[in-house]
Structure formats: structure tokens, C-alpha cells
Amino acid sequence: MKIAIVGTGYVGLVTGTCFAEIGVDVTCVDTNNDKIESLKKGIIPIYENGLEEMVLRNIKAKRLKFTTSLESCLNDVEVIFSAVGTPPDEDGSADLSYVLEVARTIGRNMNQYKLIVTKSTVPVGTARKVRAVIQEELDKRGLNITFDVASNPEFLKEGNAISDFMSRIV
Ligand SMILES: NC(=O)c1ccc[n+]([C@@H]2O[C@H](COP(=O)([O-])OP(=O)(O)OC[C@H]3O[C@@H](n4cnc5c(N)ncnc54)[C@H](O)[C@@H]3O)[C@@H](O)[C@H]2O)c1
């Protein structure tokens, strides 16, 4: 199976690397060019027990790739995990602008069925907003393509994230 992980921060990098480790073909996407260029060279921006070896092993096996362009890999993948940041707004609520920007990019570029999975920490009702943004973009393009939106919030414990992830795959 081929998947994309959008947002290669702490959650996205751990998730993408662990999926690659179990044999999934993973493309990690991030708008931060410096981060992506470093990752392509095997330079890991965070410390997580066992992560560096796992990233290097999966890059070598060609199961783990990095890009700044979601558009370039979107139509090669079946599932898109969105793990972008949701920083608190002034009133403490989650800022969904990055989550909805990813949804817009998907709607503007998808050409066949996709499953979109939100991993970011978001309030109840966000899946409906993600769905509406994607549908709005498809309508603008005059396309009738089915897609599903799911929520899979992350609860990794920093320092123990790999074993947490690996023991919780259903
Ligand atoms: N860090 C944790 O331990 C943890 C645990 C549980 C849940 N979460 C939640 O998971 C989400 C991600 O957290 P994180 O700590 O990995 O964040 P992070 O800030 O480390 O990473 C987010 C990444 O998303 C990228 N990004 C932003 N907009 C983008 C776009 N349009 N396209 C591609 N990339 C984009 C940023 O450049 C950044 O690298 C948040 O909602 C957070 O609340 C985090």
C-alpha cells in the first residue's frame, strides 16, 4: 500500500517511519524545505529512541521518501494522513488553518478515490469541515470523485513513541 503523511513533525515523522518499517510505501510531505532536504540526507530533526536507525533503514529500502510537494505524490497514494500542527489560537482553540490548507490542496489535485485521515489534535466536527473544503474544490473543478475522511488522533508519548506506535496498530 502507498500512503502520504502530510506534516513531517514529531507525529508525522514517527508515524511515517513506523508504517515504512512494517512494509508500507510512505512519502512524508512538509512545506519546510530545510527539514525535507535534511531528512533526505538522513539528518533527523528530533530525538526519539531508535528513530534515526529506522529512518535510515527505510530510506535505504526505498520505502520512505521525503518531498515538499503533496501535489507530486497525491495521485500515487491511496491514503493521506494529515499530521500538521494545530497551534492554539488566542482563545485557546485549535488553529485549523494548516489542516484545512492540506484539505484544499487535496481537493484541488486528487483525481481518484482517497481516504484522508486526520492525525492532528482537532475539535469534534473537524472531519465535516475537512470534507466540506475538499468537496468545494472538487465542485469548482466539476469533478465527482468519492473520498472518505477519518479521524485517528495521536497519543504518542515522547521518548517512547516508536514502541507506543508499534504496539497500537490495529
Ligand atoms: N508532539 C506530540 O507529542 C503530539 C502528541 C499528540 C498529538 N499531537 C498533535 O499532532 C499534530 C502535529 O504535532 P507535531 O508535534 O508533530 O507538530 P510539529 O509542529 O512538530 O509538525 C508539524 C509540521 O507540519 C508542517 N506543515 C504545516 N503546514 C503544512 C502543509 N500545509 N503541508 C505540509 N506540511 C505542513 C510544519 O512545517 C511542521 O513540520 C498537532 O495537532 C499536535 O497537537 C502531537
Short mmCIF file of N, CA and C and ligand atoms in Angstrom, two decimals:
data_model
loop_
_atom_site.label_atom_id
_atom_site.label_comp_id
_atom_site.label_asym_id
_atom_site.label_seq_id
_atom_site.Cartn_x
_atom_site.Cartn_y
_atom_site.Cartn_z
N MET A 1 0.84 -1.19 0.00
CA MET A 1 0.00 0.00 0.00
C MET A 1 0.88 1.25 0.00
N LYS A 2 0.40 2.30 -0.67
CA LYS A 2 1.16 3.55 -0.71
C LYS A 2 0.39 4.63 0.05
N ILE A 3 1.08 5.31 0.94
CA ILE A 3 0.43 6.37 1.70
C ILE A 3 1.30 7.63 1.70
N ALA A 4 0.66 8.77 1.99
CA ALA A 4 1.40 10.01 2.22
C ALA A 4 1.11 10.48 3.64
N ILE A 5 2.13 11.06 4.28
CA ILE A 5 1.95 11.67 5.59
C ILE A 5 2.24 13.16 5.40
N VAL A 6 1.27 14.00 5.65
CA VAL A 6 1.48 15.43 5.42
C VAL A 6 1.74 16.11 6.76
N GLY A 7 2.91 16.77 6.84
CA GLY A 7 3.37 17.33 8.10
C GLY A 7 4.38 16.36 8.68
N THR A 8 5.69 16.68 8.49
CA THR A 8 6.73 15.74 8.95
C THR A 8 7.36 16.31 10.22
N GLY A 9 6.51 16.57 11.21
CA GLY A 9 6.99 16.98 12.52
C GLY A 9 7.17 15.75 13.37
N TYR A 10 7.02 15.92 14.67
CA TYR A 10 7.21 14.81 15.58
C TYR A 10 6.26 13.66 15.24
N VAL A 11 4.97 13.97 15.15
CA VAL A 11 3.97 12.92 14.90
C VAL A 11 4.13 12.34 13.49
N GLY A 12 4.26 13.20 12.49
CA GLY A 12 4.33 12.74 11.11
C GLY A 12 5.56 11.88 10.84
N LEU A 13 6.70 12.27 11.39
CA LEU A 13 7.93 11.51 11.12
C LEU A 13 7.89 10.14 11.81
N VAL A 14 7.42 10.12 13.04
CA VAL A 14 7.32 8.83 13.75
C VAL A 14 6.32 7.93 13.03
N THR A 15 5.15 8.48 12.70
CA THR A 15 4.10 7.68 12.04
C THR A 15 4.59 7.14 10.70
N GLY A 16 5.16 8.03 9.89
CA GLY A 16 5.61 7.62 8.55
C GLY A 16 6.69 6.55 8.64
N THR A 17 7.64 6.75 9.54
CA THR A 17 8.76 5.80 9.65
C THR A 17 8.26 4.44 10.14
N CYS A 18 7.34 4.45 11.11
CA CYS A 18 6.83 3.17 11.63
C CYS A 18 6.02 2.43 10.56
N PHE A 19 5.23 3.15 9.78
CA PHE A 19 4.50 2.49 8.69
C PHE A 19 5.48 1.90 7.67
N ALA A 20 6.55 2.64 7.35
CA ALA A 20 7.54 2.12 6.40
C ALA A 20 8.18 0.85 6.95
N GLU A 21 8.44 0.85 8.25
CA GLU A 21 9.08 -0.31 8.90
C GLU A 21 8.24 -1.58 8.76
N ILE A 22 6.90 -1.41 8.70
CA ILE A 22 6.07 -2.62 8.55
C ILE A 22 5.73 -2.89 7.08
N GLY A 23 6.43 -2.21 6.17
CA GLY A 23 6.33 -2.59 4.75
C GLY A 23 5.48 -1.68 3.88
N VAL A 24 4.95 -0.60 4.45
CA VAL A 24 4.12 0.32 3.66
C VAL A 24 5.06 1.27 2.90
N ASP A 25 4.65 1.67 1.70
CA ASP A 25 5.42 2.62 0.90
C ASP A 25 4.97 4.03 1.31
N VAL A 26 5.86 4.79 1.96
CA VAL A 26 5.47 6.06 2.60
C VAL A 26 6.18 7.26 1.97
N THR A 27 5.40 8.30 1.66
CA THR A 27 6.01 9.58 1.29
C THR A 27 5.65 10.59 2.37
N CYS A 28 6.67 11.16 3.00
CA CYS A 28 6.46 12.20 4.02
C CYS A 28 6.58 13.57 3.35
N VAL A 29 5.57 14.40 3.60
CA VAL A 29 5.50 15.71 2.95
C VAL A 29 5.61 16.81 4.01
N ASP A 30 6.37 17.85 3.70
CA ASP A 30 6.38 19.02 4.60
C ASP A 30 6.70 20.26 3.78
N THR A 31 6.11 21.40 4.17
CA THR A 31 6.38 22.64 3.45
C THR A 31 7.72 23.25 3.84
N ASN A 32 8.34 22.73 4.89
CA ASN A 32 9.64 23.25 5.34
C ASN A 32 10.75 22.59 4.53
N ASN A 33 11.27 23.35 3.55
CA ASN A 33 12.25 22.80 2.62
C ASN A 33 13.53 22.33 3.32
N ASP A 34 14.01 23.11 4.31
CA ASP A 34 15.26 22.74 5.00
C ASP A 34 15.09 21.39 5.71
N LYS A 35 13.91 21.22 6.34
CA LYS A 35 13.65 19.96 7.04
C LYS A 35 13.67 18.79 6.07
N ILE A 36 13.00 18.97 4.93
CA ILE A 36 12.92 17.87 3.95
C ILE A 36 14.30 17.56 3.36
N GLU A 37 15.09 18.60 3.05
CA GLU A 37 16.43 18.36 2.50
C GLU A 37 17.30 17.62 3.52
N SER A 38 17.20 17.99 4.80
CA SER A 38 17.97 17.30 5.84
C SER A 38 17.54 15.85 5.96
N LEU A 39 16.23 15.64 5.96
CA LEU A 39 15.73 14.26 6.11
C LEU A 39 16.18 13.38 4.95
N LYS A 40 16.20 13.95 3.75
CA LYS A 40 16.66 13.17 2.58
C LYS A 40 18.09 12.69 2.79
N LYS A 41 18.88 13.50 3.56
CA LYS A 41 20.27 13.10 3.84
C LYS A 41 20.36 12.25 5.09
N GLY A 42 19.22 11.95 5.70
CA GLY A 42 19.23 11.10 6.90
C GLY A 42 19.48 11.88 8.17
N ILE A 43 19.36 13.23 8.11
CA ILE A 43 19.55 14.04 9.33
C ILE A 43 18.18 14.23 9.98
N ILE A 44 18.05 13.73 11.22
CA ILE A 44 16.75 13.69 11.89
C ILE A 44 16.62 14.90 12.83
N PRO A 45 15.56 15.70 12.68
CA PRO A 45 15.46 16.94 13.47
C PRO A 45 15.03 16.75 14.92
N ILE A 46 14.62 15.54 15.31
CA ILE A 46 14.17 15.33 16.69
C ILE A 46 14.87 14.11 17.27
N TYR A 47 14.89 14.00 18.60
CA TYR A 47 15.42 12.76 19.17
C TYR A 47 14.27 11.87 19.61
N GLU A 48 14.30 10.68 19.16
CA GLU A 48 13.32 9.69 19.61
C GLU A 48 14.05 8.35 19.58
N ASN A 49 13.98 7.63 20.69
CA ASN A 49 14.71 6.39 20.82
C ASN A 49 14.50 5.45 19.63
N GLY A 50 15.58 5.13 18.89
CA GLY A 50 15.51 4.16 17.79
C GLY A 50 15.07 4.74 16.46
N LEU A 51 14.70 6.02 16.45
CA LEU A 51 14.11 6.59 15.22
C LEU A 51 15.14 6.74 14.09
N GLU A 52 16.35 7.22 14.44
CA GLU A 52 17.33 7.50 13.39
C GLU A 52 17.67 6.24 12.59
N GLU A 53 17.95 5.14 13.29
CA GLU A 53 18.28 3.88 12.58
C GLU A 53 17.11 3.45 11.69
N MET A 54 15.90 3.63 12.22
CA MET A 54 14.71 3.19 11.47
C MET A 54 14.51 4.04 10.21
N VAL A 55 14.74 5.35 10.34
CA VAL A 55 14.62 6.24 9.18
C VAL A 55 15.64 5.82 8.12
N LEU A 56 16.91 5.66 8.55
CA LEU A 56 17.97 5.33 7.59
C LEU A 56 17.71 3.99 6.90
N ARG A 57 17.27 3.02 7.68
CA ARG A 57 16.99 1.68 7.12
C ARG A 57 15.89 1.75 6.06
N ASN A 58 14.87 2.54 6.32
CA ASN A 58 13.73 2.58 5.40
C ASN A 58 13.97 3.48 4.20
N ILE A 59 14.83 4.50 4.35
CA ILE A 59 15.24 5.29 3.18
C ILE A 59 16.01 4.36 2.24
N LYS A 60 16.94 3.60 2.83
CA LYS A 60 17.77 2.68 2.04
C LYS A 60 16.91 1.65 1.30
N ALA A 61 15.87 1.17 1.97
CA ALA A 61 14.98 0.16 1.39
C ALA A 61 13.98 0.78 0.40
N LYS A 62 14.06 2.12 0.25
CA LYS A 62 13.17 2.87 -0.66
C LYS A 62 11.69 2.78 -0.28
N ARG A 63 11.43 2.52 1.02
CA ARG A 63 10.04 2.54 1.47
C ARG A 63 9.68 3.89 2.08
N LEU A 64 10.70 4.75 2.30
CA LEU A 64 10.47 6.04 2.96
C LEU A 64 11.08 7.14 2.11
N LYS A 65 10.20 8.07 1.66
CA LYS A 65 10.67 9.18 0.80
C LYS A 65 10.21 10.49 1.41
N PHE A 66 10.84 11.57 1.00
CA PHE A 66 10.50 12.90 1.52
C PHE A 66 10.33 13.88 0.38
N THR A 67 9.33 14.74 0.50
CA THR A 67 9.10 15.76 -0.55
C THR A 67 8.43 16.99 0.07
N THR A 68 8.56 18.13 -0.62
CA THR A 68 7.82 19.33 -0.21
C THR A 68 6.52 19.47 -1.00
N SER A 69 6.28 18.55 -1.93
CA SER A 69 5.13 18.73 -2.83
C SER A 69 4.09 17.62 -2.67
N LEU A 70 3.00 17.95 -1.99
CA LEU A 70 1.90 16.97 -1.87
C LEU A 70 1.31 16.68 -3.25
N GLU A 71 1.25 17.71 -4.09
CA GLU A 71 0.69 17.54 -5.43
C GLU A 71 1.41 16.43 -6.19
N SER A 72 2.74 16.36 -6.01
CA SER A 72 3.54 15.43 -6.82
C SER A 72 3.30 13.96 -6.44
N CYS A 73 2.85 13.69 -5.22
CA CYS A 73 2.67 12.29 -4.83
C CYS A 73 1.20 11.93 -4.61
N LEU A 74 0.32 12.92 -4.62
CA LEU A 74 -1.08 12.71 -4.24
C LEU A 74 -1.77 11.59 -5.04
N ASN A 75 -1.54 11.58 -6.32
CA ASN A 75 -2.27 10.61 -7.13
C ASN A 75 -1.60 9.24 -7.21
N ASP A 76 -0.48 9.08 -6.47
CA ASP A 76 0.16 7.76 -6.36
C ASP A 76 -0.27 7.05 -5.09
N VAL A 77 -0.93 7.76 -4.16
CA VAL A 77 -1.22 7.15 -2.86
C VAL A 77 -2.71 6.92 -2.68
N GLU A 78 -3.02 5.95 -1.80
CA GLU A 78 -4.44 5.64 -1.52
C GLU A 78 -4.91 6.37 -0.27
N VAL A 79 -4.00 6.51 0.70
CA VAL A 79 -4.37 7.09 1.99
C VAL A 79 -3.46 8.28 2.29
N ILE A 80 -4.05 9.37 2.79
CA ILE A 80 -3.27 10.55 3.17
C ILE A 80 -3.51 10.81 4.66
N PHE A 81 -2.46 10.70 5.46
CA PHE A 81 -2.55 11.06 6.87
C PHE A 81 -2.13 12.52 7.01
N SER A 82 -2.95 13.31 7.68
CA SER A 82 -2.61 14.71 7.88
C SER A 82 -2.16 14.89 9.32
N ALA A 83 -0.89 15.28 9.49
CA ALA A 83 -0.31 15.42 10.85
C ALA A 83 0.33 16.80 11.00
N VAL A 84 -0.31 17.80 10.41
CA VAL A 84 0.22 19.17 10.51
C VAL A 84 -0.10 19.75 11.89
N GLY A 85 0.54 20.86 12.22
CA GLY A 85 0.35 21.46 13.53
C GLY A 85 -1.02 22.11 13.68
N THR A 86 -1.50 22.16 14.93
CA THR A 86 -2.76 22.85 15.26
C THR A 86 -2.49 23.73 16.48
N PRO A 87 -1.68 24.79 16.30
CA PRO A 87 -1.32 25.62 17.47
C PRO A 87 -2.54 26.29 18.07
N PRO A 88 -2.52 26.57 19.38
CA PRO A 88 -3.69 27.22 19.99
C PRO A 88 -3.86 28.64 19.49
N ASP A 89 -5.11 29.01 19.20
CA ASP A 89 -5.46 30.40 18.84
C ASP A 89 -5.41 31.26 20.10
N GLU A 90 -5.71 32.56 19.94
CA GLU A 90 -5.70 33.46 21.10
C GLU A 90 -6.67 33.00 22.19
N ASP A 91 -7.80 32.41 21.77
CA ASP A 91 -8.79 31.98 22.76
C ASP A 91 -8.55 30.53 23.23
N GLY A 92 -7.42 29.95 22.81
CA GLY A 92 -7.08 28.60 23.26
C GLY A 92 -7.61 27.50 22.36
N SER A 93 -8.48 27.83 21.40
CA SER A 93 -9.00 26.79 20.50
C SER A 93 -7.93 26.45 19.44
N ALA A 94 -8.03 25.26 18.87
CA ALA A 94 -7.02 24.82 17.90
C ALA A 94 -7.15 25.61 16.60
N ASP A 95 -6.02 26.10 16.09
CA ASP A 95 -6.00 26.79 14.79
C ASP A 95 -6.00 25.73 13.70
N LEU A 96 -7.09 25.68 12.94
CA LEU A 96 -7.25 24.62 11.93
C LEU A 96 -6.75 25.04 10.55
N SER A 97 -6.07 26.20 10.47
CA SER A 97 -5.73 26.69 9.12
C SER A 97 -4.81 25.73 8.36
N TYR A 98 -3.86 25.09 9.05
CA TYR A 98 -2.96 24.16 8.34
C TYR A 98 -3.73 22.90 7.89
N VAL A 99 -4.61 22.43 8.79
CA VAL A 99 -5.42 21.23 8.48
C VAL A 99 -6.29 21.50 7.24
N LEU A 100 -6.90 22.68 7.20
CA LEU A 100 -7.81 22.98 6.08
C LEU A 100 -7.04 23.31 4.80
N GLU A 101 -5.81 23.84 4.97
CA GLU A 101 -4.96 24.09 3.79
C GLU A 101 -4.59 22.77 3.11
N VAL A 102 -4.29 21.76 3.92
CA VAL A 102 -3.98 20.43 3.37
C VAL A 102 -5.21 19.88 2.63
N ALA A 103 -6.38 20.04 3.26
CA ALA A 103 -7.63 19.55 2.63
C ALA A 103 -7.84 20.24 1.27
N ARG A 104 -7.57 21.55 1.23
CA ARG A 104 -7.76 22.31 -0.02
C ARG A 104 -6.81 21.78 -1.11
N THR A 105 -5.57 21.54 -0.74
CA THR A 105 -4.60 21.01 -1.72
C THR A 105 -5.07 19.66 -2.25
N ILE A 106 -5.62 18.83 -1.36
CA ILE A 106 -6.11 17.51 -1.78
C ILE A 106 -7.25 17.69 -2.78
N GLY A 107 -8.23 18.54 -2.43
CA GLY A 107 -9.39 18.76 -3.31
C GLY A 107 -9.00 19.33 -4.67
N ARG A 108 -7.96 20.15 -4.67
CA ARG A 108 -7.53 20.78 -5.94
C ARG A 108 -6.80 19.82 -6.86
N ASN A 109 -6.26 18.74 -6.28
CA ASN A 109 -5.36 17.90 -7.08
C ASN A 109 -5.74 16.43 -7.20
N MET A 110 -6.69 15.94 -6.38
CA MET A 110 -6.98 14.50 -6.42
C MET A 110 -7.73 14.12 -7.70
N ASN A 111 -7.36 12.97 -8.24
CA ASN A 111 -8.01 12.50 -9.47
C ASN A 111 -8.72 11.17 -9.32
N GLN A 112 -8.59 10.54 -8.12
CA GLN A 112 -9.34 9.30 -7.87
C GLN A 112 -9.57 9.18 -6.37
N TYR A 113 -10.31 8.13 -5.97
CA TYR A 113 -10.70 7.95 -4.56
C TYR A 113 -9.51 8.13 -3.60
N LYS A 114 -9.76 8.81 -2.49
CA LYS A 114 -8.74 8.94 -1.42
C LYS A 114 -9.41 8.75 -0.06
N LEU A 115 -8.64 8.19 0.87
CA LEU A 115 -9.03 8.20 2.28
C LEU A 115 -8.13 9.22 2.98
N ILE A 116 -8.74 10.21 3.61
CA ILE A 116 -7.98 11.26 4.30
C ILE A 116 -8.14 11.03 5.80
N VAL A 117 -7.02 10.86 6.49
CA VAL A 117 -7.06 10.56 7.93
C VAL A 117 -6.40 11.71 8.69
N THR A 118 -7.16 12.32 9.58
CA THR A 118 -6.60 13.42 10.37
C THR A 118 -5.98 12.88 11.64
N LYS A 119 -4.67 13.11 11.79
CA LYS A 119 -3.94 12.67 12.98
C LYS A 119 -3.74 13.83 13.95
N SER A 120 -3.87 15.04 13.45
CA SER A 120 -3.65 16.22 14.30
C SER A 120 -4.70 16.25 15.41
N THR A 121 -4.40 16.99 16.47
CA THR A 121 -5.36 17.16 17.56
C THR A 121 -6.36 18.24 17.16
N VAL A 122 -7.60 17.84 16.95
CA VAL A 122 -8.61 18.77 16.43
C VAL A 122 -9.93 18.60 17.18
N PRO A 123 -10.77 19.65 17.20
CA PRO A 123 -12.06 19.50 17.89
C PRO A 123 -13.05 18.64 17.12
N VAL A 124 -14.05 18.14 17.83
CA VAL A 124 -15.14 17.38 17.21
C VAL A 124 -15.75 18.26 16.12
N GLY A 125 -16.05 17.68 14.97
CA GLY A 125 -16.66 18.45 13.87
C GLY A 125 -15.66 18.81 12.79
N THR A 126 -14.35 18.59 13.07
CA THR A 126 -13.33 18.98 12.08
C THR A 126 -13.43 18.13 10.82
N ALA A 127 -13.77 16.84 10.96
CA ALA A 127 -13.87 15.98 9.78
C ALA A 127 -14.90 16.55 8.80
N ARG A 128 -16.00 17.10 9.35
CA ARG A 128 -17.03 17.71 8.48
C ARG A 128 -16.45 18.91 7.73
N LYS A 129 -15.62 19.72 8.42
CA LYS A 129 -15.01 20.89 7.76
C LYS A 129 -14.02 20.44 6.68
N VAL A 130 -13.25 19.41 6.99
CA VAL A 130 -12.27 18.88 6.01
C VAL A 130 -13.03 18.39 4.77
N ARG A 131 -14.11 17.65 5.03
CA ARG A 131 -14.92 17.11 3.91
C ARG A 131 -15.48 18.26 3.06
N ALA A 132 -15.99 19.31 3.72
CA ALA A 132 -16.62 20.43 3.00
C ALA A 132 -15.59 21.15 2.11
N VAL A 133 -14.38 21.34 2.63
CA VAL A 133 -13.34 22.05 1.86
C VAL A 133 -12.94 21.22 0.63
N ILE A 134 -12.77 19.92 0.82
CA ILE A 134 -12.39 19.06 -0.31
C ILE A 134 -13.50 19.07 -1.36
N GLN A 135 -14.75 18.93 -0.88
CA GLN A 135 -15.89 18.89 -1.81
C GLN A 135 -16.02 20.21 -2.58
N GLU A 136 -15.78 21.32 -1.88
CA GLU A 136 -15.85 22.65 -2.53
C GLU A 136 -14.85 22.72 -3.69
N GLU A 137 -13.64 22.21 -3.45
CA GLU A 137 -12.62 22.26 -4.51
C GLU A 137 -12.97 21.31 -5.67
N LEU A 138 -13.53 20.15 -5.32
CA LEU A 138 -13.92 19.22 -6.39
C LEU A 138 -15.06 19.83 -7.22
N ASP A 139 -16.01 20.50 -6.54
CA ASP A 139 -17.13 21.14 -7.25
C ASP A 139 -16.60 22.21 -8.21
N LYS A 140 -15.60 22.99 -7.75
CA LYS A 140 -15.03 24.03 -8.62
C LYS A 140 -14.43 23.42 -9.88
N ARG A 141 -13.90 22.18 -9.70
CA ARG A 141 -13.27 21.51 -10.85
C ARG A 141 -14.30 20.71 -11.67
N GLY A 142 -15.55 20.68 -11.18
CA GLY A 142 -16.61 19.95 -11.89
C GLY A 142 -16.41 18.44 -11.85
N LEU A 143 -15.78 17.96 -10.76
CA LEU A 143 -15.49 16.51 -10.68
C LEU A 143 -16.34 15.86 -9.61
N ASN A 144 -16.72 14.60 -9.88
CA ASN A 144 -17.49 13.84 -8.91
C ASN A 144 -16.64 12.64 -8.49
N ILE A 145 -15.80 12.86 -7.49
CA ILE A 145 -14.89 11.79 -7.03
C ILE A 145 -15.24 11.49 -5.57
N THR A 146 -15.35 10.19 -5.23
CA THR A 146 -15.68 9.86 -3.84
C THR A 146 -14.41 9.92 -2.99
N PHE A 147 -14.60 10.21 -1.71
CA PHE A 147 -13.49 10.20 -0.76
C PHE A 147 -14.08 10.00 0.64
N ASP A 148 -13.26 9.55 1.57
CA ASP A 148 -13.69 9.40 2.96
C ASP A 148 -12.74 10.18 3.85
N VAL A 149 -13.27 10.65 4.97
CA VAL A 149 -12.47 11.38 5.95
C VAL A 149 -12.59 10.65 7.28
N ALA A 150 -11.45 10.34 7.88
CA ALA A 150 -11.46 9.63 9.17
C ALA A 150 -10.60 10.40 10.17
N SER A 151 -10.83 10.10 11.43
CA SER A 151 -10.03 10.74 12.47
C SER A 151 -9.27 9.68 13.24
N ASN A 152 -7.98 9.91 13.41
CA ASN A 152 -7.13 8.94 14.12
C ASN A 152 -6.15 9.75 15.00
N PRO A 153 -6.67 10.38 16.05
CA PRO A 153 -5.83 11.28 16.85
C PRO A 153 -4.64 10.56 17.48
N GLU A 154 -3.54 11.29 17.64
CA GLU A 154 -2.31 10.67 18.11
C GLU A 154 -2.14 10.83 19.62
N PHE A 155 -1.64 9.78 20.27
CA PHE A 155 -1.38 9.85 21.71
C PHE A 155 0.02 9.30 22.02
N LEU A 156 0.99 9.60 21.16
CA LEU A 156 2.34 9.07 21.39
C LEU A 156 2.97 9.76 22.59
N LYS A 157 3.72 8.96 23.34
CA LYS A 157 4.45 9.53 24.47
C LYS A 157 5.87 9.81 24.01
N GLU A 158 6.28 11.10 24.10
CA GLU A 158 7.62 11.45 23.62
C GLU A 158 8.66 10.62 24.36
N GLY A 159 9.64 10.10 23.63
CA GLY A 159 10.68 9.26 24.21
C GLY A 159 10.37 7.78 24.03
N ASN A 160 9.06 7.48 23.92
CA ASN A 160 8.65 6.08 23.82
C ASN A 160 7.73 5.88 22.61
N ALA A 161 7.82 6.85 21.66
CA ALA A 161 6.82 6.94 20.60
C ALA A 161 6.83 5.71 19.67
N ILE A 162 8.01 5.18 19.38
CA ILE A 162 8.06 4.06 18.43
C ILE A 162 7.39 2.82 19.03
N SER A 163 7.74 2.50 20.27
CA SER A 163 7.10 1.30 20.83
C SER A 163 5.61 1.55 21.07
N ASP A 164 5.24 2.79 21.43
CA ASP A 164 3.81 3.11 21.56
C ASP A 164 3.09 2.85 20.25
N PHE A 165 3.67 3.37 19.16
CA PHE A 165 3.03 3.25 17.84
C PHE A 165 2.93 1.78 17.42
N MET A 166 4.06 1.08 17.54
CA MET A 166 4.12 -0.30 17.04
C MET A 166 3.18 -1.23 17.82
N SER A 167 2.90 -0.89 19.08
CA SER A 167 2.04 -1.79 19.86
C SER A 167 0.56 -1.44 19.69
N ARG A 168 0.27 -0.39 18.89
CA ARG A 168 -1.12 0.03 18.81
C ARG A 168 -1.71 -0.05 17.40
N ILE A 169 -0.98 -0.65 16.46
CA ILE A 169 -1.54 -0.74 15.11
C ILE A 169 -2.64 -1.79 15.11
N VAL A 170 -3.81 -1.42 14.64
CA VAL A 170 -4.93 -2.38 14.62
C VAL A 170 -4.99 -3.03 13.24
N1 LIG B 1 4.15 16.12 19.53
C1 LIG B 1 3.36 15.31 20.24
O1 LIG B 1 3.79 14.63 21.17
C2 LIG B 1 1.90 15.17 19.89
C3 LIG B 1 1.17 14.17 20.54
C4 LIG B 1 -0.18 14.01 20.21
C5 LIG B 1 -0.76 14.84 19.27
N2 LIG B 1 -0.04 15.83 18.66
C6 LIG B 1 -0.73 16.64 17.65
O2 LIG B 1 -0.29 16.23 16.36
C7 LIG B 1 -0.21 17.37 15.48
C8 LIG B 1 1.20 17.53 14.95
O3 LIG B 1 2.06 17.74 16.08
P1 LIG B 1 3.64 17.77 15.92
O4 LIG B 1 4.18 17.89 17.29
O5 LIG B 1 4.10 16.66 15.04
O6 LIG B 1 3.81 19.19 15.17
P2 LIG B 1 5.11 19.82 14.52
O7 LIG B 1 4.96 21.29 14.65
O8 LIG B 1 6.33 19.14 15.05
O9 LIG B 1 4.98 19.41 12.97
C9 LIG B 1 4.03 19.93 12.10
C10 LIG B 1 4.66 20.00 10.72
O10 LIG B 1 3.65 20.33 9.77
C11 LIG B 1 4.27 21.09 8.75
N3 LIG B 1 3.23 21.75 7.96
C12 LIG B 1 2.44 22.81 8.28
N4 LIG B 1 1.60 23.10 7.26
C13 LIG B 1 1.84 22.19 6.28
C14 LIG B 1 1.27 21.95 5.00
N5 LIG B 1 0.28 22.68 4.52
N6 LIG B 1 1.77 20.94 4.26
C15 LIG B 1 2.77 20.17 4.74
N7 LIG B 1 3.34 20.35 5.94
C16 LIG B 1 2.89 21.34 6.72
C17 LIG B 1 5.22 22.02 9.52
O11 LIG B 1 6.24 22.54 8.68
C18 LIG B 1 5.76 21.06 10.59
O12 LIG B 1 6.97 20.44 10.18
C19 LIG B 1 -0.73 18.56 16.30
O13 LIG B 1 -2.11 18.69 16.10
C20 LIG B 1 -0.44 18.14 17.73
O14 LIG B 1 -1.30 18.79 18.65
C21 LIG B 1 1.28 15.98 18.94
#
